[in-house]
Amino acid sequence: MKKVYLLSILLLGLLACEDKDTTVATSWYEEGEEFPGGATSHYDISVNAFSNPAPNLEGDGDLIFVTGNSFFNRNWVKAPSSTEDLDGLGPFFNSRSCAGCHFKDGRGKAPDQFGDPLSSMLVRLSVPGSGSHGEPVGEPTYGGQLANNGILEVGESGEGELLIAYEEITGEYADGEKYTIRKPTYTFNLNLGEFESGVMYSPRVANQMIGLGLLEAVETNTILSFADEFDTNKDGISGRPNMVWDMIAQKEVIGRFGWKANMPNLKQQVAGAFLGDIGITSSLFPDESCTDLEQACNETISGGKPELKESILDKVTFYSSTLAVPVRSQAKDEEVLKGKALFKQLQCSGCHIPSMTTGAHTISALAYQTIFPYTDLLLHDMGDDLADNRPDFQATGNEWRTPPLWGIGLIETVNGHTQLLHDGRARNVEEAILWHGGEASKSKESFIQLSAEERTALITFVNSL
């Protein structure tokens, strides 16, 4: 009888501890966080999770979205062609369509093996110095971006190719468990001769497209409120904005888009990608990207001046602005909430700001939404190991924009891989954390000190976003 009594006491004690743990975890839930895009969120978490329009579009929004989607996915052809709205490809290019890099509006990836071509990844090039508005100066022969394809007149192998090899690096957690991360090394095969001495290059993977319009709708003052350039609060984190040139407003403004926040708005981002990736000129970028030294490129037939109709640019921009963010189906799970508490405890949320509110926007569906993007849109020093050593406007070679984390757990469902970071070197969330350095060194070291159970909880949380 005495044994039964003691066993009952023990079980009650364990249950009380479990109830306490559950209560602590539940307390981390925030009202509405399962809808990271606010009223623009949708419930599709299938392979099409990144391709849905915001459900609260008004007027002819759905029609514009569908039209923009068709131009986003269609292949461009070289000029002249009977399909005048879609000719002007190249002369040099990386992809024939937007969807060629952003497959299913999702994330690109780095090649798995040495010798595999880049299919959804590009390489930015520059030499020391800056242009009249602070922008990088392109390499004299190859310009600002290496094209690995070309039309027949300039050579179908384009300007050259980047080959990537990986070195495995082994480390150890505080509990003795081993881990491995991979470090990329780069080799170029160039068709137009060697780079100029001092060239700087930056491989970059195509990002997923969801929630971009919401980020554009975040007011500048909100972003600046996250900045602490001189680390006055002494937490080791000193985010700062990248100030870039707005070609529409003709003034310097805060950058929001791109791995280094070098684009101020989505229209400029879309127009820049049309030129840099597909070779299509537009009202914002009216000149082909041929350098003075690329004679054959300069002698090819243009698809128009510009090649991209303004109405098509506007529709693709609208499409890119209104791709909705999927709901978080596991936002209330106990394991997820335990991981969320650790995310806060390790100061990951110092840069990956969980929530903010959008301001006014020309697309009313995007305005005044409470969103959970997990970014501050600011630049942070991520350390020497992640540096590309290539400045971009005010961003140094060590600085990167905090990438939004929403939708990160669905990349595998949509794109069939889990590669992360600007060059896809991280094969999953765990490796991405382990590559953090600079301002994030303290968070990474704290992650290494966690138990295996705690590490799993934190990773589970990130993958729930």
Short mmCIF file of C-alpha atoms in Angstrom, two decimals:
data_model
loop_
_atom_site.label_atom_id
_atom_site.label_comp_id
_atom_site.label_asym_id
_atom_site.label_seq_id
_atom_site.Cartn_x
_atom_site.Cartn_y
_atom_site.Cartn_z
CA MET A 1 0.00 0.00 0.00
CA LYS A 2 2.83 2.32 0.91
CA LYS A 3 4.51 1.60 -2.47
CA VAL A 4 1.32 2.46 -4.36
CA TYR A 5 1.02 5.73 -2.41
CA LEU A 6 4.61 6.73 -3.23
CA LEU A 7 4.14 5.85 -6.91
CA SER A 8 1.02 8.02 -7.05
CA ILE A 9 2.89 10.95 -5.54
CA LEU A 10 5.70 10.50 -8.07
CA LEU A 11 3.30 10.35 -11.04
CA LEU A 12 1.41 13.41 -9.82
CA GLY A 13 4.71 15.23 -9.53
CA LEU A 14 5.72 14.30 -13.07
CA LEU A 15 2.35 15.31 -14.45
CA ALA A 16 2.62 18.63 -12.64
CA CYS A 17 6.04 19.22 -14.23
CA GLU A 18 4.67 18.31 -17.66
CA ASP A 19 1.70 20.65 -17.18
CA LYS A 20 4.09 23.40 -16.13
CA ASP A 21 6.29 22.81 -19.20
CA THR A 22 3.25 22.83 -21.47
CA THR A 23 1.99 26.04 -19.89
CA VAL A 24 5.40 27.70 -20.31
CA ALA A 25 5.54 26.65 -23.96
CA THR A 26 1.97 27.77 -24.65
CA SER A 27 2.71 31.19 -23.17
CA TRP A 28 5.00 31.87 -26.17
CA TYR A 29 2.10 31.74 -28.61
CA GLU A 30 1.18 35.14 -30.08
CA GLU A 31 -2.33 35.82 -31.28
CA GLY A 32 -2.51 35.61 -35.06
CA GLU A 33 1.00 34.28 -35.68
CA GLU A 34 -0.39 31.32 -37.63
CA PHE A 35 -1.28 33.91 -40.30
CA PRO A 36 2.17 35.36 -41.10
CA GLY A 37 0.85 37.44 -43.99
CA GLY A 38 -2.12 38.80 -42.04
CA ALA A 39 -5.25 38.84 -44.22
CA THR A 40 -3.09 38.01 -47.27
CA SER A 41 -2.25 34.55 -45.86
CA HIS A 42 -3.62 31.44 -47.56
CA TYR A 43 -4.08 27.80 -46.53
CA ASP A 44 -2.28 25.99 -49.37
CA ILE A 45 0.76 24.16 -47.98
CA SER A 46 1.13 21.85 -50.97
CA VAL A 47 3.75 21.94 -53.74
CA ASN A 48 1.96 25.11 -54.92
CA ALA A 49 2.30 26.82 -51.54
CA PHE A 50 4.27 29.79 -52.93
CA SER A 51 2.11 30.39 -56.03
CA ASN A 52 -1.18 31.65 -54.65
CA PRO A 53 -2.56 35.19 -54.85
CA ALA A 54 -3.43 37.10 -51.71
CA PRO A 55 -7.05 36.11 -51.02
CA ASN A 56 -8.08 39.67 -50.16
CA LEU A 57 -7.32 41.23 -53.56
CA GLU A 58 -10.01 43.63 -54.69
CA GLY A 59 -11.41 44.72 -58.05
CA ASP A 60 -9.57 43.25 -61.02
CA GLY A 61 -6.64 42.17 -58.82
CA ASP A 62 -7.13 38.45 -59.52
CA LEU A 63 -7.14 39.10 -63.29
CA ILE A 64 -3.94 41.17 -63.15
CA PHE A 65 -2.34 38.46 -61.00
CA VAL A 66 -3.18 35.76 -63.56
CA THR A 67 -1.85 37.86 -66.44
CA GLY A 68 1.32 38.68 -64.53
CA ASN A 69 1.73 34.98 -63.74
CA SER A 70 1.60 34.10 -67.45
CA PHE A 71 4.42 36.54 -68.29
CA PHE A 72 6.40 35.37 -65.24
CA ASN A 73 6.34 31.80 -66.54
CA ARG A 74 6.63 32.23 -70.31
CA ASN A 75 9.94 31.86 -72.14
CA TRP A 76 11.33 34.86 -74.01
CA VAL A 77 12.75 34.41 -77.52
CA LYS A 78 15.37 36.28 -79.47
CA ALA A 79 14.42 39.16 -81.78
CA PRO A 80 13.05 39.52 -84.34
CA SER A 81 10.09 37.25 -83.74
CA SER A 82 6.37 37.09 -84.51
CA THR A 83 5.72 37.11 -80.76
CA GLU A 84 6.65 40.77 -80.39
CA ASP A 85 5.59 40.98 -76.73
CA LEU A 86 8.07 38.24 -75.85
CA ASP A 87 11.12 38.83 -78.01
CA GLY A 88 14.44 40.40 -77.15
CA LEU A 89 16.02 37.52 -75.22
CA GLY A 90 19.69 38.20 -74.47
CA PRO A 91 22.01 38.58 -76.27
CA PHE A 92 23.59 37.15 -73.11
CA PHE A 93 21.28 35.75 -70.44
CA ASN A 94 21.04 33.42 -67.45
CA SER A 95 17.47 32.23 -67.94
CA ARG A 96 14.72 32.40 -70.56
CA SER A 97 11.99 33.19 -68.00
CA CYS A 98 11.50 34.48 -64.47
CA ALA A 99 10.27 31.02 -63.45
CA GLY A 100 13.49 29.51 -64.78
CA CYS A 101 15.21 30.69 -61.59
CA HIS A 102 12.14 31.01 -59.34
CA PHE A 103 10.60 27.60 -60.10
CA LYS A 104 7.06 27.52 -58.72
CA ASP A 105 7.85 30.96 -57.27
CA GLY A 106 10.23 29.22 -54.92
CA ARG A 107 13.88 29.07 -54.11
CA GLY A 108 16.77 28.22 -56.41
CA LYS A 109 19.64 25.97 -55.48
CA ALA A 110 23.35 25.56 -55.99
CA PRO A 111 24.67 22.68 -58.10
CA ASP A 112 25.16 19.48 -56.11
CA GLN A 113 28.32 18.38 -57.91
CA PHE A 114 31.36 20.01 -59.48
CA GLY A 115 30.71 20.58 -63.18
CA ASP A 116 26.93 20.88 -62.91
CA PRO A 117 25.69 24.13 -64.52
CA LEU A 118 24.02 26.94 -62.60
CA SER A 119 20.28 26.71 -63.23
CA SER A 120 18.79 29.00 -60.58
CA MET A 121 21.81 30.87 -59.34
CA LEU A 122 23.88 33.76 -60.73
CA VAL A 123 27.18 35.53 -60.12
CA ARG A 124 27.47 39.29 -59.64
CA LEU A 125 30.75 40.90 -60.76
CA SER A 126 32.40 44.22 -59.98
CA VAL A 127 35.74 45.95 -59.62
CA PRO A 128 36.78 48.40 -56.87
CA GLY A 129 35.07 51.78 -56.94
CA SER A 130 31.48 52.94 -57.25
CA GLY A 131 29.22 54.60 -59.81
CA SER A 132 27.57 58.01 -59.72
CA HIS A 133 24.86 56.83 -57.31
CA GLY A 134 27.06 54.58 -55.20
CA GLU A 135 26.35 51.40 -57.15
CA PRO A 136 29.03 48.77 -57.89
CA VAL A 137 31.12 49.16 -61.06
CA GLY A 138 30.89 46.19 -63.41
CA GLU A 139 33.90 44.20 -64.58
CA PRO A 140 35.14 45.90 -67.83
CA THR A 141 34.69 42.87 -70.12
CA TYR A 142 31.81 40.98 -68.52
CA GLY A 143 29.80 43.75 -66.85
CA GLY A 144 27.89 43.37 -63.59
CA GLN A 145 26.72 39.78 -63.97
CA LEU A 146 28.19 36.67 -65.61
CA ALA A 147 25.80 35.22 -68.21
CA ASN A 148 26.10 31.47 -68.75
CA ASN A 149 23.87 31.47 -71.85
CA GLY A 150 23.66 33.43 -75.10
CA ILE A 151 21.82 33.56 -78.38
CA LEU A 152 23.55 32.00 -81.41
CA GLU A 153 25.09 35.29 -82.59
CA VAL A 154 27.15 35.75 -79.40
CA GLY A 155 27.69 32.08 -78.57
CA GLU A 156 25.24 29.80 -76.82
CA SER A 157 27.68 29.09 -73.99
CA GLY A 158 27.40 32.75 -73.02
CA GLU A 159 30.18 34.63 -71.29
CA GLY A 160 31.32 31.66 -69.24
CA GLU A 161 30.41 29.51 -66.30
CA LEU A 162 31.02 29.15 -62.59
CA LEU A 163 31.96 25.73 -61.24
CA ILE A 164 31.48 24.96 -57.56
CA ALA A 165 33.27 22.38 -55.42
CA TYR A 166 32.74 21.77 -51.70
CA GLU A 167 35.03 21.02 -48.79
CA GLU A 168 33.48 19.25 -45.81
CA ILE A 169 34.27 20.87 -42.44
CA THR A 170 33.64 18.94 -39.22
CA GLY A 171 32.78 20.48 -35.85
CA GLU A 172 31.46 19.37 -32.48
CA TYR A 173 28.60 20.45 -30.22
CA ALA A 174 29.14 20.92 -26.49
CA ASP A 175 27.47 17.55 -25.85
CA GLY A 176 30.02 15.80 -28.05
CA GLU A 177 27.84 15.24 -31.10
CA LYS A 178 29.68 15.86 -34.37
CA TYR A 179 28.39 18.03 -37.20
CA THR A 180 29.51 18.77 -40.76
CA ILE A 181 29.11 21.86 -42.92
CA ARG A 182 30.31 22.37 -46.49
CA LYS A 183 32.47 25.25 -47.71
CA PRO A 184 32.23 26.19 -51.42
CA THR A 185 35.21 26.98 -53.62
CA TYR A 186 34.74 28.59 -57.03
CA THR A 187 36.36 28.13 -60.44
CA PHE A 188 35.52 30.12 -63.59
CA ASN A 189 35.56 28.97 -67.22
CA LEU A 190 35.56 32.25 -69.16
CA ASN A 191 34.85 32.66 -72.88
CA LEU A 192 36.01 36.26 -73.29
CA GLY A 193 39.36 36.23 -71.53
CA GLU A 194 40.46 36.69 -67.96
CA PHE A 195 38.80 39.00 -65.46
CA GLU A 196 40.44 42.30 -64.68
CA SER A 197 42.77 42.12 -61.72
CA GLY A 198 40.93 42.79 -58.48
CA VAL A 199 37.56 41.54 -59.69
CA MET A 200 35.05 40.81 -56.93
CA TYR A 201 32.33 38.20 -57.40
CA SER A 202 29.25 37.15 -55.46
CA PRO A 203 27.31 33.93 -56.21
CA ARG A 204 23.62 34.30 -55.29
CA VAL A 205 20.73 31.85 -55.26
CA ALA A 206 17.24 32.94 -56.38
CA ASN A 207 14.97 33.59 -53.42
CA GLN A 208 11.37 32.49 -52.88
CA MET A 209 8.85 35.13 -53.95
CA ILE A 210 6.20 35.13 -51.20
CA GLY A 211 5.31 38.22 -49.17
CA LEU A 212 7.41 40.70 -51.16
CA GLY A 213 4.65 43.29 -51.46
CA LEU A 214 4.10 43.19 -47.70
CA LEU A 215 7.78 43.96 -47.15
CA GLU A 216 7.49 46.87 -49.58
CA ALA A 217 4.53 48.14 -47.54
CA VAL A 218 6.52 48.29 -44.29
CA GLU A 219 7.11 51.97 -43.56
CA THR A 220 10.69 53.27 -43.66
CA ASN A 221 10.43 54.55 -40.09
CA THR A 222 9.52 51.06 -38.91
CA ILE A 223 12.65 49.60 -40.52
CA LEU A 224 14.82 52.41 -39.14
CA SER A 225 13.42 51.77 -35.65
CA PHE A 226 15.17 48.37 -35.74
CA ALA A 227 18.56 49.88 -36.62
CA ASP A 228 21.33 50.27 -34.05
CA GLU A 229 24.36 50.94 -36.23
CA PHE A 230 26.68 51.74 -33.34
CA ASP A 231 25.25 49.09 -30.98
CA THR A 232 24.21 51.62 -28.37
CA ASN A 233 22.30 48.96 -26.41
CA LYS A 234 25.46 46.79 -26.24
CA ASP A 235 23.76 43.57 -27.30
CA GLY A 236 26.36 42.91 -30.00
CA ILE A 237 23.87 43.49 -32.83
CA SER A 238 24.20 46.61 -34.94
CA GLY A 239 21.89 46.46 -37.94
CA ARG A 240 21.86 49.34 -40.41
CA PRO A 241 19.98 50.13 -43.62
CA ASN A 242 21.50 50.00 -47.07
CA MET A 243 20.85 53.35 -48.78
CA VAL A 244 20.43 52.84 -52.54
CA TRP A 245 19.35 54.76 -55.62
CA ASP A 246 15.64 54.78 -56.47
CA MET A 247 15.43 55.15 -60.27
CA ILE A 248 11.73 56.06 -60.13
CA ALA A 249 11.93 58.66 -57.36
CA GLN A 250 15.40 59.78 -58.52
CA LYS A 251 16.75 59.91 -55.00
CA GLU A 252 18.54 57.84 -52.39
CA VAL A 253 16.21 55.70 -50.28
CA ILE A 254 16.38 52.66 -48.04
CA GLY A 255 17.04 49.33 -49.79
CA ARG A 256 14.70 46.42 -49.10
CA PHE A 257 15.16 43.64 -51.66
CA GLY A 258 18.01 41.41 -52.74
CA TRP A 259 20.61 39.59 -50.66
CA LYS A 260 22.29 42.91 -49.82
CA ALA A 261 19.14 45.06 -49.83
CA ASN A 262 20.37 46.77 -53.00
CA MET A 263 16.91 47.35 -54.50
CA PRO A 264 14.47 49.97 -53.14
CA ASN A 265 11.16 48.72 -54.56
CA LEU A 266 9.68 45.78 -56.41
CA LYS A 267 9.27 47.48 -59.79
CA GLN A 268 12.98 48.27 -59.91
CA GLN A 269 13.78 44.77 -58.62
CA VAL A 270 11.65 43.15 -61.36
CA ALA A 271 13.02 45.42 -64.12
CA GLY A 272 16.57 44.78 -62.94
CA ALA A 273 16.02 41.02 -63.06
CA PHE A 274 14.53 41.26 -66.56
CA LEU A 275 17.73 42.94 -67.77
CA GLY A 276 20.33 41.13 -65.73
CA ASP A 277 18.88 37.62 -65.91
CA ILE A 278 16.98 37.50 -69.25
CA GLY A 279 18.51 40.40 -71.18
CA ILE A 280 15.25 42.34 -71.58
CA THR A 281 15.45 46.13 -71.54
CA SER A 282 12.73 48.26 -69.90
CA SER A 283 11.84 51.85 -69.13
CA LEU A 284 14.02 51.70 -66.01
CA PHE A 285 16.93 49.88 -67.68
CA PRO A 286 16.76 50.93 -71.37
CA ASP A 287 20.26 49.79 -72.41
CA GLU A 288 21.42 46.24 -73.10
CA SER A 289 23.97 44.97 -70.61
CA CYS A 290 26.67 44.47 -73.30
CA THR A 291 29.99 46.06 -72.36
CA ASP A 292 32.00 48.14 -74.83
CA LEU A 293 34.33 45.17 -75.27
CA GLU A 294 31.52 42.77 -76.29
CA GLN A 295 31.31 43.70 -79.99
CA ALA A 296 29.07 40.84 -81.14
CA CYS A 297 26.65 41.58 -78.30
CA ASN A 298 26.39 45.21 -79.34
CA GLU A 299 25.65 44.25 -82.98
CA THR A 300 22.64 42.00 -82.33
CA ILE A 301 19.05 42.95 -83.18
CA SER A 302 17.03 44.49 -80.37
CA GLY A 303 13.47 43.46 -79.55
CA GLY A 304 12.44 47.10 -79.17
CA LYS A 305 13.34 50.25 -77.30
CA PRO A 306 12.59 49.18 -74.70
CA GLU A 307 11.89 45.49 -75.21
CA LEU A 308 9.56 45.17 -72.23
CA LYS A 309 6.22 46.93 -72.52
CA GLU A 310 5.39 49.05 -69.48
CA SER A 311 2.06 47.25 -69.06
CA ILE A 312 3.84 43.88 -68.84
CA LEU A 313 6.38 45.22 -66.35
CA ASP A 314 3.51 46.53 -64.21
CA LYS A 315 1.64 43.22 -64.32
CA VAL A 316 4.69 41.14 -63.39
CA THR A 317 5.41 43.61 -60.58
CA PHE A 318 1.81 43.26 -59.35
CA TYR A 319 2.14 39.48 -59.52
CA SER A 320 5.40 39.58 -57.57
CA SER A 321 3.82 41.89 -55.00
CA THR A 322 0.79 39.76 -54.24
CA LEU A 323 2.13 36.20 -53.96
CA ALA A 324 0.69 35.18 -50.61
CA VAL A 325 2.42 33.74 -47.56
CA PRO A 326 1.18 30.27 -46.47
CA VAL A 327 -0.34 29.80 -43.01
CA ARG A 328 1.68 28.16 -40.23
CA SER A 329 -0.15 24.92 -39.50
CA GLN A 330 2.00 24.04 -36.46
CA ALA A 331 2.21 27.45 -34.81
CA LYS A 332 0.60 26.18 -31.56
CA ASP A 333 2.53 22.90 -31.24
CA GLU A 334 4.32 22.56 -27.91
CA GLU A 335 7.66 21.56 -29.50
CA VAL A 336 7.44 24.55 -31.86
CA LEU A 337 6.76 26.95 -29.00
CA LYS A 338 9.66 25.54 -26.98
CA GLY A 339 11.85 26.24 -29.98
CA LYS A 340 10.41 29.73 -30.24
CA ALA A 341 11.43 30.43 -26.63
CA LEU A 342 14.99 29.30 -27.45
CA PHE A 343 14.97 31.46 -30.61
CA LYS A 344 14.32 34.45 -28.36
CA GLN A 345 16.73 33.31 -25.65
CA LEU A 346 19.59 32.95 -28.16
CA GLN A 347 18.89 36.46 -29.54
CA CYS A 348 18.06 35.13 -33.01
CA SER A 349 15.10 37.50 -32.87
CA GLY A 350 17.50 40.44 -32.55
CA CYS A 351 17.84 40.39 -36.36
CA HIS A 352 14.99 38.12 -37.37
CA ILE A 353 12.36 40.50 -35.95
CA PRO A 354 9.18 38.38 -35.60
CA SER A 355 6.39 40.84 -36.36
CA MET A 356 5.61 44.32 -37.64
CA THR A 357 2.74 46.21 -39.22
CA THR A 358 2.60 47.38 -42.82
CA GLY A 359 1.65 50.93 -43.75
CA ALA A 360 -0.13 52.36 -46.77
CA HIS A 361 0.36 50.75 -50.20
CA THR A 362 -1.07 51.28 -53.67
CA ILE A 363 -2.36 47.69 -53.48
CA SER A 364 -4.91 48.01 -50.68
CA ALA A 365 -4.76 44.30 -49.78
CA LEU A 366 -1.17 44.78 -48.56
CA ALA A 367 -1.85 47.82 -46.37
CA TYR A 368 -2.07 47.88 -42.57
CA GLN A 369 -1.49 44.16 -42.05
CA THR A 370 0.14 42.63 -38.97
CA ILE A 371 2.75 40.33 -40.44
CA PHE A 372 5.33 37.84 -39.11
CA PRO A 373 8.23 37.89 -41.63
CA TYR A 374 11.13 37.32 -39.16
CA THR A 375 13.40 39.95 -40.68
CA ASP A 376 14.45 43.53 -39.96
CA LEU A 377 15.39 44.21 -43.62
CA LEU A 378 18.70 45.60 -42.32
CA LEU A 379 22.32 44.82 -43.08
CA HIS A 380 24.37 42.85 -40.57
CA ASP A 381 28.01 41.80 -40.45
CA MET A 382 27.81 38.01 -40.77
CA GLY A 383 31.51 37.40 -40.39
CA ASP A 384 34.46 36.57 -42.64
CA ASP A 385 33.38 33.01 -43.40
CA LEU A 386 30.17 34.18 -45.14
CA ALA A 387 31.68 37.32 -46.70
CA ASP A 388 31.66 37.78 -50.47
CA ASN A 389 34.05 40.74 -50.07
CA ARG A 390 32.03 42.66 -52.67
CA PRO A 391 30.52 46.01 -51.57
CA ASP A 392 27.05 46.85 -52.94
CA PHE A 393 26.01 50.48 -52.39
CA GLN A 394 26.66 50.92 -48.63
CA ALA A 395 26.77 47.21 -47.85
CA THR A 396 30.27 45.99 -47.12
CA GLY A 397 31.67 42.65 -48.21
CA ASN A 398 30.77 41.17 -44.82
CA GLU A 399 27.20 42.48 -44.65
CA TRP A 400 24.00 40.75 -45.72
CA ARG A 401 20.35 41.67 -45.35
CA THR A 402 18.50 39.57 -42.79
CA PRO A 403 16.47 37.20 -44.99
CA PRO A 404 12.78 36.74 -44.10
CA LEU A 405 12.14 33.29 -42.65
CA TRP A 406 8.45 32.93 -43.54
CA GLY A 407 7.81 29.88 -45.68
CA ILE A 408 11.26 28.42 -44.96
CA GLY A 409 9.85 25.07 -43.87
CA LEU A 410 7.94 24.65 -47.15
CA ILE A 411 10.94 25.07 -49.47
CA GLU A 412 11.48 21.30 -49.51
CA THR A 413 7.82 20.71 -50.40
CA VAL A 414 7.86 23.29 -53.21
CA ASN A 415 11.40 22.95 -54.57
CA GLY A 416 12.60 19.56 -53.36
CA HIS A 417 15.62 20.77 -51.41
CA THR A 418 16.49 22.56 -48.17
CA GLN A 419 19.45 24.67 -49.27
CA LEU A 420 19.84 28.03 -47.52
CA LEU A 421 22.07 31.14 -47.37
CA HIS A 422 23.01 33.38 -50.30
CA ASP A 423 25.01 30.72 -52.12
CA GLY A 424 23.09 27.62 -51.05
CA ARG A 425 26.06 26.23 -49.09
CA ALA A 426 23.88 25.32 -46.09
CA ARG A 427 22.05 22.05 -46.70
CA ASN A 428 19.46 22.73 -43.99
CA VAL A 429 18.52 25.07 -41.14
CA GLU A 430 21.08 23.53 -38.77
CA GLU A 431 23.96 24.22 -41.17
CA ALA A 432 22.69 27.73 -41.83
CA ILE A 433 22.84 28.49 -38.10
CA LEU A 434 26.34 27.02 -37.87
CA TRP A 435 27.58 29.34 -40.66
CA HIS A 436 26.46 32.44 -38.74
CA GLY A 437 29.33 34.68 -37.62
CA GLY A 438 30.04 38.36 -37.00
CA GLU A 439 27.11 39.92 -35.12
CA ALA A 440 25.49 36.46 -34.89
CA SER A 441 28.54 34.70 -33.40
CA LYS A 442 27.13 34.80 -29.88
CA SER A 443 23.86 33.22 -31.03
CA LYS A 444 25.71 30.49 -32.93
CA GLU A 445 27.94 29.68 -29.94
CA SER A 446 24.85 29.50 -27.71
CA PHE A 447 23.27 27.09 -30.21
CA ILE A 448 26.35 24.87 -30.00
CA GLN A 449 25.96 24.76 -26.21
CA LEU A 450 22.34 23.53 -26.39
CA SER A 451 21.38 19.92 -25.77
CA ALA A 452 20.36 17.78 -28.74
CA GLU A 453 16.71 18.04 -27.63
CA GLU A 454 16.91 21.82 -27.47
CA ARG A 455 18.60 22.08 -30.87
CA THR A 456 15.86 19.95 -32.37
CA ALA A 457 13.18 22.19 -30.82
CA LEU A 458 14.77 25.36 -32.18
CA ILE A 459 15.15 23.88 -35.68
CA THR A 460 11.58 22.59 -35.55
CA PHE A 461 10.41 26.12 -34.76
CA VAL A 462 12.33 27.67 -37.66
CA ASN A 463 10.95 25.04 -40.03
CA SER A 464 7.44 25.85 -38.81
CA LEU A 465 7.69 29.43 -40.08
#
